[in-house]
Amino acid sequence: MVSAPGTLSRADYEPDGLWKNKVAVEVKSGHSFRNLRAGLMQLAYYLAREPHKRGVLVLVDSRITDTALNRERELAERALRPEILKRFSIAVERGKDFHGLPQDLEREFRPWLQDLIARETRKATTRWRQPADAVFLVLLNQWFLREEAMTTRWLMGAVGCSYPTVAGTLDRLMPVIQRSTDRSVKLAGFPAEEWRRTVANLHRVYPTLRYVDRSGQRRSPKDLLRRASGLGRKDLAVGGVIAARHYYPELDLRGTPRLDLTLHCPDEMADLSFVEQLDPALEKAGLNDDAATLAIHVLRRRDPFFVADGDGLPLADRVSTLLDLHDARLAVQAKEFLNHLVGSVG
Amino acid sequence: MISLSARGVMQQVAEAIPAECRGEIIIVGSLAAAYHFFGKDSKGEITTKDVDGMLSPNASAIRNGKVIAERLLQAGWTLRKDPDWGALGGSSTPDDKLPILRLHPPGNTEWYLELAAAPPEGSMVPKVFERVSTTKGDFSLYSFRFLAVAEEDPLKSEFGILYARPEMMALANLLHHPLIGMETIGDTTDKRSNKDLGRVLALAWLSADQDSNALDEWPLRWRAALEKRFPNEWRDLAARAGAGLRQLLDRKLDLDQATAISNLSLLRGRDLGPAQLHATGRRVLVEVLRPLESAALAKSTA
């Protein structure tokens, strides 16, 4: 499936499509090698299980160059057994054409494949809405950090939005905006009213996916964090109680109720396949579920403002961490942390 | 169904086995699992009437089988009356028609020790029968091919007798059931494969209960056992080891049955449902079988 959230309720991998019960097809989009390799391995597992089937990995909307793709093919040839390889192809959608499609699959297969791609692409491109509040959250984070005033262009770059979006936000925040003579801007103080509005609209401002354990053996946040740190992903940061304790060691809370991760996806497509690597027993929480074991906050702005923290995962920024505490219904601790942050600005 | 103290039964079996044979018998099955997980708890129980002892290695299994059987019979152990075998086996009875060595402890018919053998090295058949001649007649020592992995690095009980590692029993069950078969247990409608594959889930669940990271060690142990015991075909075995479990997780009625059976034995009192065992199964598939399958897919460097 194209960059869609990990399908955790399924027992195990099944290809996106199976043509005439003979050819398994996996569709992958985007330009990440991780996605390509994941698709490659998934199909390889499948072909090992299904010795009478062939497999085609189809890359769509891919910016991976032919040279890079050939290199990946060579790596696969070195890694995989010949009896799997001879049944395996990688095809790339280039405009209306497919490069690398086995010739005997050209005629009837092609329209079927196009339908499959259209279906899979629809599934995956359920895009997140661009948050109108991202500019405000960046301004607030910079204020907590006591940074200098910012230009509109800088804000546009940090958020990844247009001039009108920044200008509109600055107009809305006018009472709490301090403008310099060079037209750069910063917050003049803590914008309490705007913050209350943000917290009240948390679900819109800060999309969160919650996961619960289904095995009856909930893994600890520490254990999940260890596994997340081992993934080597650059788009993840730890937030919530763990990050809050880093920024404010006096936080009044015993234990860590859940793991909060911030997933940076500026291209608006959230690849949640890593959740399965943290714990395959996790499933998306339903309405009747108890407290989540894992919360993933989707951060869409261009600059994540992650804060490096030794060899482990970086930390989510202060504002995101604060929002994590609200999302976890730790209102007392959120207030305490907020007071600390505001007090630190002086 | 009766309940027995896992620790007590292990002690009684250990004490009854002649000292010279004690290092060459491995307890497998329910007692091994129950002792491993609940042995320290005086209330830890097994809910089975058969205690399985596997004579290992195969090369000395016939000799040891005879020694153990004679010694137990001398000590007052009695042959279990089995309706399948009305008469004792003789020299003219084919090996696979001979009665199995099943012995009740003195004065107690609640459980019995069933003697089997480790499979012959390099055996390619699923089940082998070998003859043991005793003063009471001839018996059969059967061996299952894939139980060879249960011979790997067994654990030692506090009573000196060896028992199979939970993860190795789980692997043996997976290898034995590459699909959900139709064979049922006795007069019940319970499928043998559901019981055994459910056992895999129960062993994984209990292992994780003991140590939340326990499954992390399974892939390497499984691979080492497969490479050692099946050097020429370990890749194929590894690649298909998860097939039966995948089927079980995909088939609601079979998973329901596997859950019900497990809840009457190793998981008794835990009140687990199919959803929990399904989640445990996903952990086994993703965290144990997938690395094993990757290793199997990788090109040999030899």
XYZ file of C-alpha atoms in Angstrom:
648
model
C 0.000 0.000 0.000
C 1.295 3.425 -0.860
C 2.794 5.076 2.207
C -0.349 4.308 4.133
C -0.362 3.656 7.839
C 0.867 0.217 8.843
C -1.989 -2.186 8.476
C -1.659 -3.567 11.928
C -4.834 -5.542 12.170
C -3.741 -7.961 9.447
C -1.940 -11.085 10.412
C 0.887 -10.398 8.010
C 1.826 -8.973 4.673
C -0.330 -9.518 1.637
C 0.439 -7.737 -1.644
C -1.661 -4.805 -2.824
C -2.934 -6.821 -5.746
C -2.845 -10.333 -7.154
C -3.332 -10.625 -10.920
C -5.015 -13.855 -12.050
C -3.753 -15.418 -8.854
C -0.307 -15.498 -10.465
C 1.374 -12.128 -10.170
C 1.627 -10.345 -6.833
C 1.940 -6.583 -7.118
C 3.123 -4.150 -4.477
C 2.691 -0.449 -5.203
C 5.003 2.059 -3.552
C 5.061 5.793 -4.009
C 7.399 8.594 -3.014
C 11.119 8.867 -3.229
C 12.306 7.169 -0.078
C 14.676 4.250 -0.389
C 13.258 2.934 2.852
C 9.886 2.580 1.187
C 11.444 0.902 -1.838
C 13.438 -1.558 0.262
C 10.454 -2.293 2.473
C 8.394 -3.128 -0.613
C 11.177 -5.248 -1.979
C 11.519 -7.289 1.174
C 7.766 -7.659 1.632
C 7.428 -9.098 -1.844
C 10.476 -11.304 -1.363
C 8.951 -12.794 1.807
C 5.739 -13.363 -0.044
C 7.433 -15.058 -2.997
C 9.339 -17.329 -0.638
C 5.993 -18.417 0.767
C 4.367 -18.679 -2.650
C 6.834 -20.543 -4.884
C 4.479 -20.600 -7.881
C 3.843 -16.873 -8.050
C 5.744 -13.958 -9.532
C 6.055 -10.510 -8.033
C 6.255 -6.981 -9.390
C 7.176 -4.010 -7.251
C 5.741 -0.916 -8.922
C 7.116 2.504 -8.041
C 4.786 5.396 -8.725
C 5.303 9.104 -8.285
C 8.925 8.267 -7.637
C 11.816 10.651 -7.894
C 14.321 7.837 -7.577
C 16.630 8.067 -10.594
C 17.286 5.157 -12.926
C 20.903 5.083 -11.743
C 19.853 4.867 -8.103
C 17.281 2.255 -8.989
C 19.855 0.133 -10.792
C 22.035 0.328 -7.708
C 19.130 -0.910 -5.574
C 18.547 -3.710 -8.076
C 22.177 -4.748 -7.788
C 21.953 -4.727 -4.001
C 18.855 -6.896 -4.195
C 20.618 -9.286 -6.574
C 23.427 -9.667 -4.103
C 21.101 -10.149 -1.165
C 18.330 -12.362 -2.472
C 18.344 -15.966 -3.479
C 18.282 -16.630 -7.245
C 15.017 -18.613 -7.104
C 13.297 -15.563 -5.624
C 15.030 -13.091 -7.933
C 14.035 -14.828 -11.137
C 10.379 -14.339 -10.202
C 10.820 -10.715 -9.163
C 10.653 -7.472 -11.169
C 10.773 -3.790 -10.338
C 8.775 -1.496 -12.596
C 8.726 2.290 -12.478
C 5.901 4.491 -13.643
C 7.371 7.201 -15.882
C 4.586 9.413 -17.177
C 2.068 7.092 -18.796
C 4.611 4.354 -19.288
C 6.089 1.658 -17.098
C 9.796 0.889 -17.258
C 10.881 -2.567 -16.232
C 7.545 -4.324 -16.631
C 8.123 -7.898 -17.842
C 7.169 -8.061 -21.520
C 4.767 -10.960 -21.148
C 2.720 -8.849 -18.742
C 2.234 -5.908 -21.058
C -1.239 -6.294 -22.591
C -3.985 -7.391 -20.220
C -1.927 -6.680 -17.178
C -1.395 -2.976 -17.852
C -5.019 -1.722 -17.489
C -5.441 -3.893 -14.407
C -2.273 -2.366 -12.954
C -3.434 1.164 -13.688
C -6.692 0.484 -11.844
C -4.746 -0.933 -8.932
C -2.461 2.096 -8.783
C -5.409 4.464 -8.897
C -7.064 2.575 -6.044
C -3.940 2.404 -3.921
C -3.047 6.028 -4.544
C -6.516 7.119 -3.452
C -6.072 5.201 -0.219
C -2.755 6.803 0.518
C -3.379 10.373 -0.384
C -5.867 11.115 2.312
C -3.934 14.227 3.048
C -3.713 16.018 6.309
C -5.081 19.506 6.284
C -2.477 22.224 6.397
C -2.735 23.634 9.912
C -3.535 27.304 10.042
C -1.920 27.492 13.454
C 1.564 26.330 12.468
C 2.844 29.899 12.178
C 1.624 30.705 15.665
C 3.276 27.602 17.139
C 6.617 28.502 15.544
C 6.376 32.060 16.852
C 5.631 30.705 20.326
C 8.503 28.234 20.260
C 10.899 30.976 19.204
C 9.578 33.157 22.031
C 10.172 30.375 24.572
C 13.719 30.116 23.218
C 14.142 33.892 23.486
C 15.135 34.058 19.844
C 15.430 37.281 17.897
C 12.616 38.624 15.739
C 11.940 36.757 12.485
C 11.256 37.891 8.969
C 8.123 36.839 7.160
C 10.281 34.979 4.661
C 11.935 33.027 7.479
C 8.530 32.070 8.864
C 7.357 31.008 5.405
C 10.415 28.765 5.143
C 10.091 27.320 8.638
C 6.422 26.466 8.226
C 6.465 25.734 4.513
C 3.553 27.998 3.714
C 2.739 30.984 1.550
C 3.073 34.681 2.313
C -0.713 35.141 2.755
C -0.797 32.401 5.404
C 1.937 34.088 7.445
C 0.506 37.564 6.899
C -2.988 36.414 7.896
C -1.697 34.826 11.086
C 0.318 37.913 12.006
C -2.769 40.076 11.457
C -4.809 37.819 13.719
C -2.124 37.972 16.399
C -1.540 41.703 16.002
C -2.167 42.590 19.683
C 0.644 40.290 20.819
C 3.045 40.858 17.916
C 6.057 43.088 18.269
C 7.343 44.475 14.958
C 10.893 45.720 14.504
C 11.888 48.578 12.260
C 13.165 46.059 9.699
C 9.624 44.565 9.679
C 10.724 41.390 11.430
C 8.348 40.083 14.075
C 8.260 38.263 17.406
C 5.762 37.747 20.175
C 5.648 40.559 22.659
C 4.554 38.300 25.504
C 2.723 35.068 26.164
C -0.460 35.109 24.069
C -2.762 33.514 26.651
C -5.974 33.880 24.655
C -4.504 32.415 21.475
C -2.981 29.583 23.487
C -6.322 28.702 25.060
C -7.864 28.624 21.606
C -5.078 26.371 20.375
C -5.508 23.904 23.236
C -9.279 23.909 22.764
C -8.774 22.955 19.099
C -6.002 20.498 19.748
C -7.379 17.785 17.479
C -7.259 20.175 14.503
C -4.032 21.940 15.335
C -2.101 18.868 16.235
C -3.290 15.621 14.626
C -2.622 12.677 16.906
C -2.898 8.949 16.284
C -3.287 6.789 19.342
C -2.369 3.131 19.609
C -3.296 0.573 22.220
C -1.845 -2.799 23.071
C -4.007 -5.786 22.148
C -1.862 -8.562 23.614
C -2.559 -7.921 27.273
C 1.182 -7.340 27.684
C 1.629 -3.632 27.226
C 5.205 -2.689 26.435
C 6.577 0.099 28.574
C 7.166 3.547 27.055
C 10.850 3.028 27.804
C 10.875 -0.202 25.824
C 9.003 1.373 22.902
C 11.412 4.316 22.960
C 14.404 1.977 22.851
C 12.951 0.288 19.805
C 12.102 3.641 18.168
C 15.647 4.864 18.762
C 17.003 1.789 17.036
C 15.107 2.473 13.822
C 17.550 5.131 12.685
C 14.767 7.356 11.406
C 15.411 11.072 11.128
C 11.750 12.042 11.076
C 10.911 10.982 14.632
C 11.339 12.797 17.918
C 10.264 11.960 21.419
C 7.841 14.314 23.112
C 5.334 14.083 25.933
C 6.361 13.395 29.484
C 9.859 12.221 28.524
C 10.693 15.461 26.695
C 8.927 17.591 29.315
C 11.140 16.049 32.012
C 14.180 16.895 29.913
C 13.131 20.547 29.634
C 11.779 20.702 33.178
C 13.174 17.993 35.474
C 10.901 19.095 38.348
C 7.758 18.022 36.485
C 5.394 16.640 39.104
C 4.519 13.229 37.728
C 5.524 9.738 38.707
C 6.032 7.262 35.899
C 5.487 7.729 32.193
C 1.948 6.921 31.144
C 2.635 6.550 27.421
C 5.199 7.223 24.725
C 4.624 10.357 22.666
C 6.416 10.523 19.339
C 6.365 13.397 16.906
C 6.450 12.316 13.287
C 7.737 14.939 10.915
C 6.054 14.637 7.545
C 6.302 17.917 5.672
C 5.112 16.269 2.463
C 1.835 15.644 4.311
C 1.950 11.868 3.895
C 2.436 10.072 7.159
C 4.378 6.829 6.862
C 3.345 4.941 9.977
C 4.794 1.596 9.005
C 7.345 1.955 11.806
C 4.627 1.392 14.423
C 4.726 -2.309 13.637
C 8.443 -2.297 14.378
C 7.822 -0.794 17.800
C 5.260 -3.418 18.631
C 3.176 -5.517 16.232
C 0.614 -5.933 19.010
C -0.346 -2.266 18.767
C -3.529 -1.264 17.000
C -5.137 2.083 16.427
C -7.258 2.984 19.422
C -11.012 2.856 19.115
C -13.529 5.027 20.909
C -13.969 2.555 23.736
C -10.310 1.894 24.349
C -8.497 2.768 27.501
C -5.519 5.077 27.596
C -3.133 4.766 24.675
C 0.257 3.096 24.910
C 1.648 5.147 22.067
C 0.649 8.525 20.680
C 2.003 9.778 17.382
C 1.703 13.467 16.691
C 1.904 14.444 13.077
C 3.997 17.548 12.450
C 3.537 19.030 9.028
C 5.601 22.186 9.018
C 8.835 22.224 7.044
C 11.262 22.696 9.928
C 10.549 20.286 12.786
C 12.683 22.219 15.288
C 13.736 18.904 16.788
C 16.266 19.233 19.589
C 19.234 16.845 19.504
C 19.591 14.656 22.593
C 22.765 12.574 22.516
C 22.660 9.371 20.493
C 18.967 8.729 20.990
C 15.965 10.191 19.275
C 15.859 13.985 19.262
C 13.324 15.772 21.414
C 10.199 17.416 20.095
C 10.247 21.193 20.531
C 8.869 22.772 23.682
C 5.509 23.789 22.242
C 4.866 20.343 20.775
C 5.809 18.804 24.110
C 3.348 21.067 25.850
C 0.609 20.068 23.441
C 1.489 16.402 24.037
C 0.785 16.846 27.743
C -2.589 18.380 26.963
C -3.387 15.575 24.563
C -2.526 13.061 27.298
C -4.942 14.912 29.614
C -2.127 15.833 31.953
C -3.560 19.299 32.414
C -1.895 19.929 35.783
C 1.515 18.981 34.457
C 0.917 20.985 31.271
C 0.140 24.075 33.333
C 3.194 23.507 35.476
C 5.402 23.106 32.390
C 3.866 26.155 30.730
C 4.541 28.242 33.833
C 8.124 27.070 33.755
C 8.528 27.979 30.082
C 6.897 31.383 30.460
C 8.929 32.041 33.606
C 12.136 31.130 31.787
C 11.508 33.872 29.225
C 11.411 36.366 32.042
C -9.136 -32.747 33.456
C -6.910 -32.986 36.486
C -4.419 -30.545 37.929
C -1.000 -31.577 39.124
C 1.829 -29.663 40.677
C 4.361 -29.042 37.891
C 7.233 -28.926 40.343
C 6.090 -32.043 42.171
C 5.740 -34.079 38.997
C 9.114 -32.908 37.708
C 10.704 -33.941 40.992
C 9.042 -37.346 40.970
C 10.097 -38.038 37.378
C 13.646 -36.838 38.044
C 14.004 -39.021 41.106
C 12.654 -42.071 39.317
C 14.969 -41.847 36.310
C 18.188 -43.834 36.917
C 21.086 -41.490 37.547
C 23.052 -42.833 34.591
C 20.219 -41.891 32.217
C 19.253 -38.572 33.755
C 21.388 -36.537 31.386
C 19.912 -38.302 28.377
C 16.240 -37.614 28.763
C 14.615 -34.269 28.043
C 11.166 -33.487 29.359
C 9.113 -31.868 26.596
C 5.525 -30.705 26.226
C 3.175 -29.485 28.948
C 5.297 -30.410 31.943
C 8.391 -28.716 30.507
C 6.428 -25.545 29.817
C 4.511 -25.565 33.101
C 7.677 -26.186 35.101
C 9.507 -23.427 33.254
C 6.812 -20.839 33.758
C 5.178 -21.888 37.020
C 7.734 -24.212 38.618
C 8.768 -21.711 41.257
C 5.172 -21.272 42.301
C 4.120 -24.104 44.585
C 0.617 -23.725 43.135
C 1.877 -23.923 39.539
C -0.048 -26.718 37.924
C -0.246 -28.738 34.777
C -3.603 -29.869 33.495
C -2.540 -32.902 31.578
C -2.233 -36.539 32.365
C 0.744 -37.312 30.157
C 4.300 -36.334 30.894
C 6.506 -36.582 27.825
C 10.112 -37.697 28.149
C 12.265 -37.632 25.023
C 15.323 -39.875 25.109
C 18.179 -37.916 23.586
C 20.326 -38.536 21.661
C 18.650 -41.082 19.444
C 21.775 -43.216 19.340
C 21.333 -44.205 22.984
C 17.549 -43.955 23.119
C 16.859 -47.691 22.726
C 19.373 -48.646 25.388
C 18.204 -45.931 27.783
C 14.554 -46.673 27.096
C 15.092 -50.246 28.162
C 17.079 -49.272 31.275
C 14.511 -46.692 32.364
C 11.511 -48.917 31.695
C 12.996 -51.853 33.607
C 14.046 -49.658 36.510
C 10.664 -47.954 36.796
C 8.821 -51.259 36.601
C 11.039 -52.665 39.344
C 10.269 -49.571 41.445
C 6.542 -50.198 41.246
C 5.603 -48.094 38.231
C 2.872 -49.764 36.234
C 2.062 -49.928 32.577
C -0.896 -47.805 31.655
C -3.870 -49.817 30.471
C -4.456 -48.599 26.984
C -7.560 -49.632 25.046
C -5.603 -49.219 21.801
C -3.201 -51.924 22.844
C -5.012 -54.780 24.516
C -2.124 -57.163 24.242
C 1.549 -56.626 24.890
C 3.783 -56.440 21.874
C 5.849 -59.397 20.806
C 8.696 -60.017 18.433
C 6.299 -60.523 15.530
C 4.439 -57.249 16.081
C 5.487 -54.553 13.579
C 7.326 -51.596 15.194
C 4.574 -49.126 14.453
C 1.929 -51.412 15.988
C 3.718 -51.898 19.279
C 2.354 -50.275 22.421
C 3.965 -47.063 23.594
C 5.834 -47.003 26.908
C 3.419 -45.283 29.253
C 4.052 -45.759 32.942
C 2.044 -44.654 35.963
C 3.979 -43.806 39.123
C 3.456 -46.216 42.052
C -0.050 -46.011 43.467
C -1.084 -43.121 41.251
C -2.997 -43.372 37.993
C -3.611 -39.636 37.643
C -0.692 -39.220 35.281
C 1.842 -41.243 33.384
C 5.284 -40.843 31.927
C 5.351 -41.427 28.185
C 8.728 -42.283 26.743
C 9.658 -41.252 23.229
C 12.946 -40.847 21.414
C 14.744 -37.995 19.779
C 14.654 -38.415 16.008
C 17.530 -40.213 14.282
C 20.104 -37.777 12.943
C 19.295 -36.746 9.397
C 15.876 -38.372 9.485
C 13.638 -37.211 6.640
C 10.382 -38.841 7.746
C 7.916 -37.114 10.045
C 7.622 -39.967 12.541
C 9.861 -42.955 13.244
C 9.087 -46.013 15.396
C 11.868 -48.007 17.053
C 11.544 -51.186 19.081
C 12.481 -51.523 22.748
C 12.452 -55.033 24.188
C 11.825 -55.360 27.917
C 10.995 -58.193 30.266
C 7.350 -57.096 29.993
C 7.341 -57.314 26.224
C 8.214 -55.129 23.263
C 7.340 -51.463 23.051
C 7.681 -48.705 20.548
C 9.690 -45.563 20.972
C 8.351 -43.057 18.505
C 10.135 -39.893 17.462
C 8.968 -36.793 15.656
C 11.412 -35.369 13.148
C 11.035 -31.731 14.111
C 11.378 -32.387 17.828
C 15.102 -32.464 17.013
C 15.112 -28.735 17.731
C 13.902 -29.428 21.280
C 17.219 -31.182 21.888
C 18.978 -27.865 21.455
C 20.475 -26.374 24.587
C 17.913 -27.790 27.028
C 17.497 -26.244 30.467
C 18.285 -28.072 33.688
C 15.635 -28.350 36.365
C 16.495 -27.966 40.022
C 16.171 -31.773 40.239
C 18.899 -32.355 37.676
C 16.661 -33.524 34.862
C 16.682 -31.604 31.569
C 13.696 -29.968 29.950
C 13.218 -28.351 26.566
C 13.339 -24.606 26.098
C 9.918 -23.046 25.482
C 11.074 -21.388 22.262
C 12.363 -24.685 20.889
C 9.070 -26.437 21.603
C 7.346 -23.538 19.856
C 9.594 -23.938 16.815
C 9.006 -27.697 16.718
C 5.251 -27.085 16.691
C 5.526 -24.522 13.902
C 7.604 -26.862 11.764
C 5.231 -29.712 12.434
C 2.201 -27.707 11.283
C 2.877 -25.793 8.057
C -0.883 -25.643 7.635
C -4.051 -26.213 9.621
C -4.674 -29.912 9.183
C -7.922 -31.805 9.634
C -6.580 -34.336 12.154
C -8.534 -34.125 15.397
C -7.546 -35.088 18.918
C -9.130 -38.308 20.173
C -12.909 -38.161 20.127
C -13.051 -34.373 20.189
C -13.522 -31.908 17.345
C -10.358 -30.097 18.421
C -7.860 -29.957 15.593
C -4.373 -31.141 16.470
C -2.832 -28.214 14.599
C -4.974 -25.701 16.491
C -3.815 -27.182 19.777
C -0.141 -27.166 18.777
C -0.138 -23.771 17.065
C -2.135 -22.365 19.961
C 0.644 -23.738 22.145
C 3.120 -21.617 20.169
C 1.088 -18.532 21.043
C 0.786 -19.591 24.670
C 4.544 -20.151 24.940
C 5.222 -16.750 23.360
C 2.721 -15.031 25.643
C 4.102 -16.654 28.783
C 7.691 -15.927 27.730
C 6.852 -12.258 27.229
C 5.069 -12.285 30.565
C 8.271 -13.432 32.221
C 10.475 -11.000 30.294
C 8.955 -8.411 27.991
C 11.947 -8.656 25.639
C 12.103 -12.457 25.614
C 11.053 -12.782 21.976
C 14.046 -10.707 20.865
C 16.277 -13.724 21.460
C 14.141 -16.225 19.622
C 15.182 -15.527 15.988
C 18.863 -16.233 16.601
C 18.127 -19.305 18.705
C 15.746 -20.644 16.078
C 18.182 -20.027 13.277
C 21.052 -21.686 15.160
C 18.883 -24.721 15.941
C 17.700 -25.055 12.347
C 21.192 -24.680 10.911
C 22.554 -27.293 13.280
C 19.752 -29.837 13.067
C 18.820 -29.405 9.409
C 21.980 -28.090 7.738
C 20.869 -28.879 4.188
C 17.344 -27.567 4.343
C 17.272 -24.987 7.090
C 16.520 -22.178 4.659
C 13.419 -23.877 3.291
C 12.257 -24.811 6.768
C 12.830 -21.249 8.000
C 11.008 -19.775 5.019
C 7.901 -21.854 5.646
C 8.001 -22.059 9.441
C 5.367 -19.347 9.796
C 2.884 -20.681 7.264
C 0.665 -22.555 9.723
C 0.629 -19.706 12.204
C -0.348 -17.245 9.464
C -3.236 -19.512 8.578
C -4.311 -19.778 12.183
C -4.352 -16.003 12.606
C -6.359 -15.583 9.432
C -9.018 -18.124 10.387
C -11.305 -16.952 13.121
C -12.855 -20.302 14.026
C -9.487 -22.008 14.252
C -8.050 -19.190 16.342
C -11.088 -19.348 18.618
C -10.522 -23.063 19.089
C -6.787 -22.607 19.675
C -7.591 -19.982 22.305
C -10.130 -22.196 24.036
C -7.696 -25.127 24.174
C -4.877 -22.917 25.474
C -7.142 -21.479 28.134
C -7.712 -24.982 29.458
C -4.012 -25.708 29.743
C -1.019 -23.391 29.883
C -3.016 -20.164 29.869
C -5.549 -21.316 32.430
C -6.707 -18.512 34.692
C -5.349 -15.764 32.433
C -8.675 -15.102 30.759
C -7.137 -14.306 27.381
C -9.258 -13.943 24.289
C -8.522 -14.530 20.605
C -7.680 -10.842 20.120
C -4.884 -11.077 22.634
C -3.491 -14.241 21.105
C -3.800 -12.678 17.653
C -1.701 -9.748 18.846
C 0.823 -12.176 20.320
C 0.864 -14.002 17.002
C 1.667 -10.760 15.205
C 4.627 -10.286 17.511
C 5.855 -13.785 16.693
C 5.400 -13.204 12.963
C 7.027 -9.799 12.816
C 9.688 -10.025 15.489
C 10.693 -13.675 15.322
C 9.678 -15.194 12.011
C 10.387 -12.220 9.782
C 14.101 -12.013 10.735
C 14.303 -15.776 10.315
C 12.682 -15.543 6.892
C 15.064 -12.739 5.946
C 18.004 -14.918 6.883
C 16.527 -17.733 4.835
C 16.089 -15.485 1.816
C 19.597 -14.106 1.970
C 22.034 -15.583 -0.461
C 24.396 -18.114 1.018
C 27.970 -16.862 1.260
C 29.304 -20.383 1.262
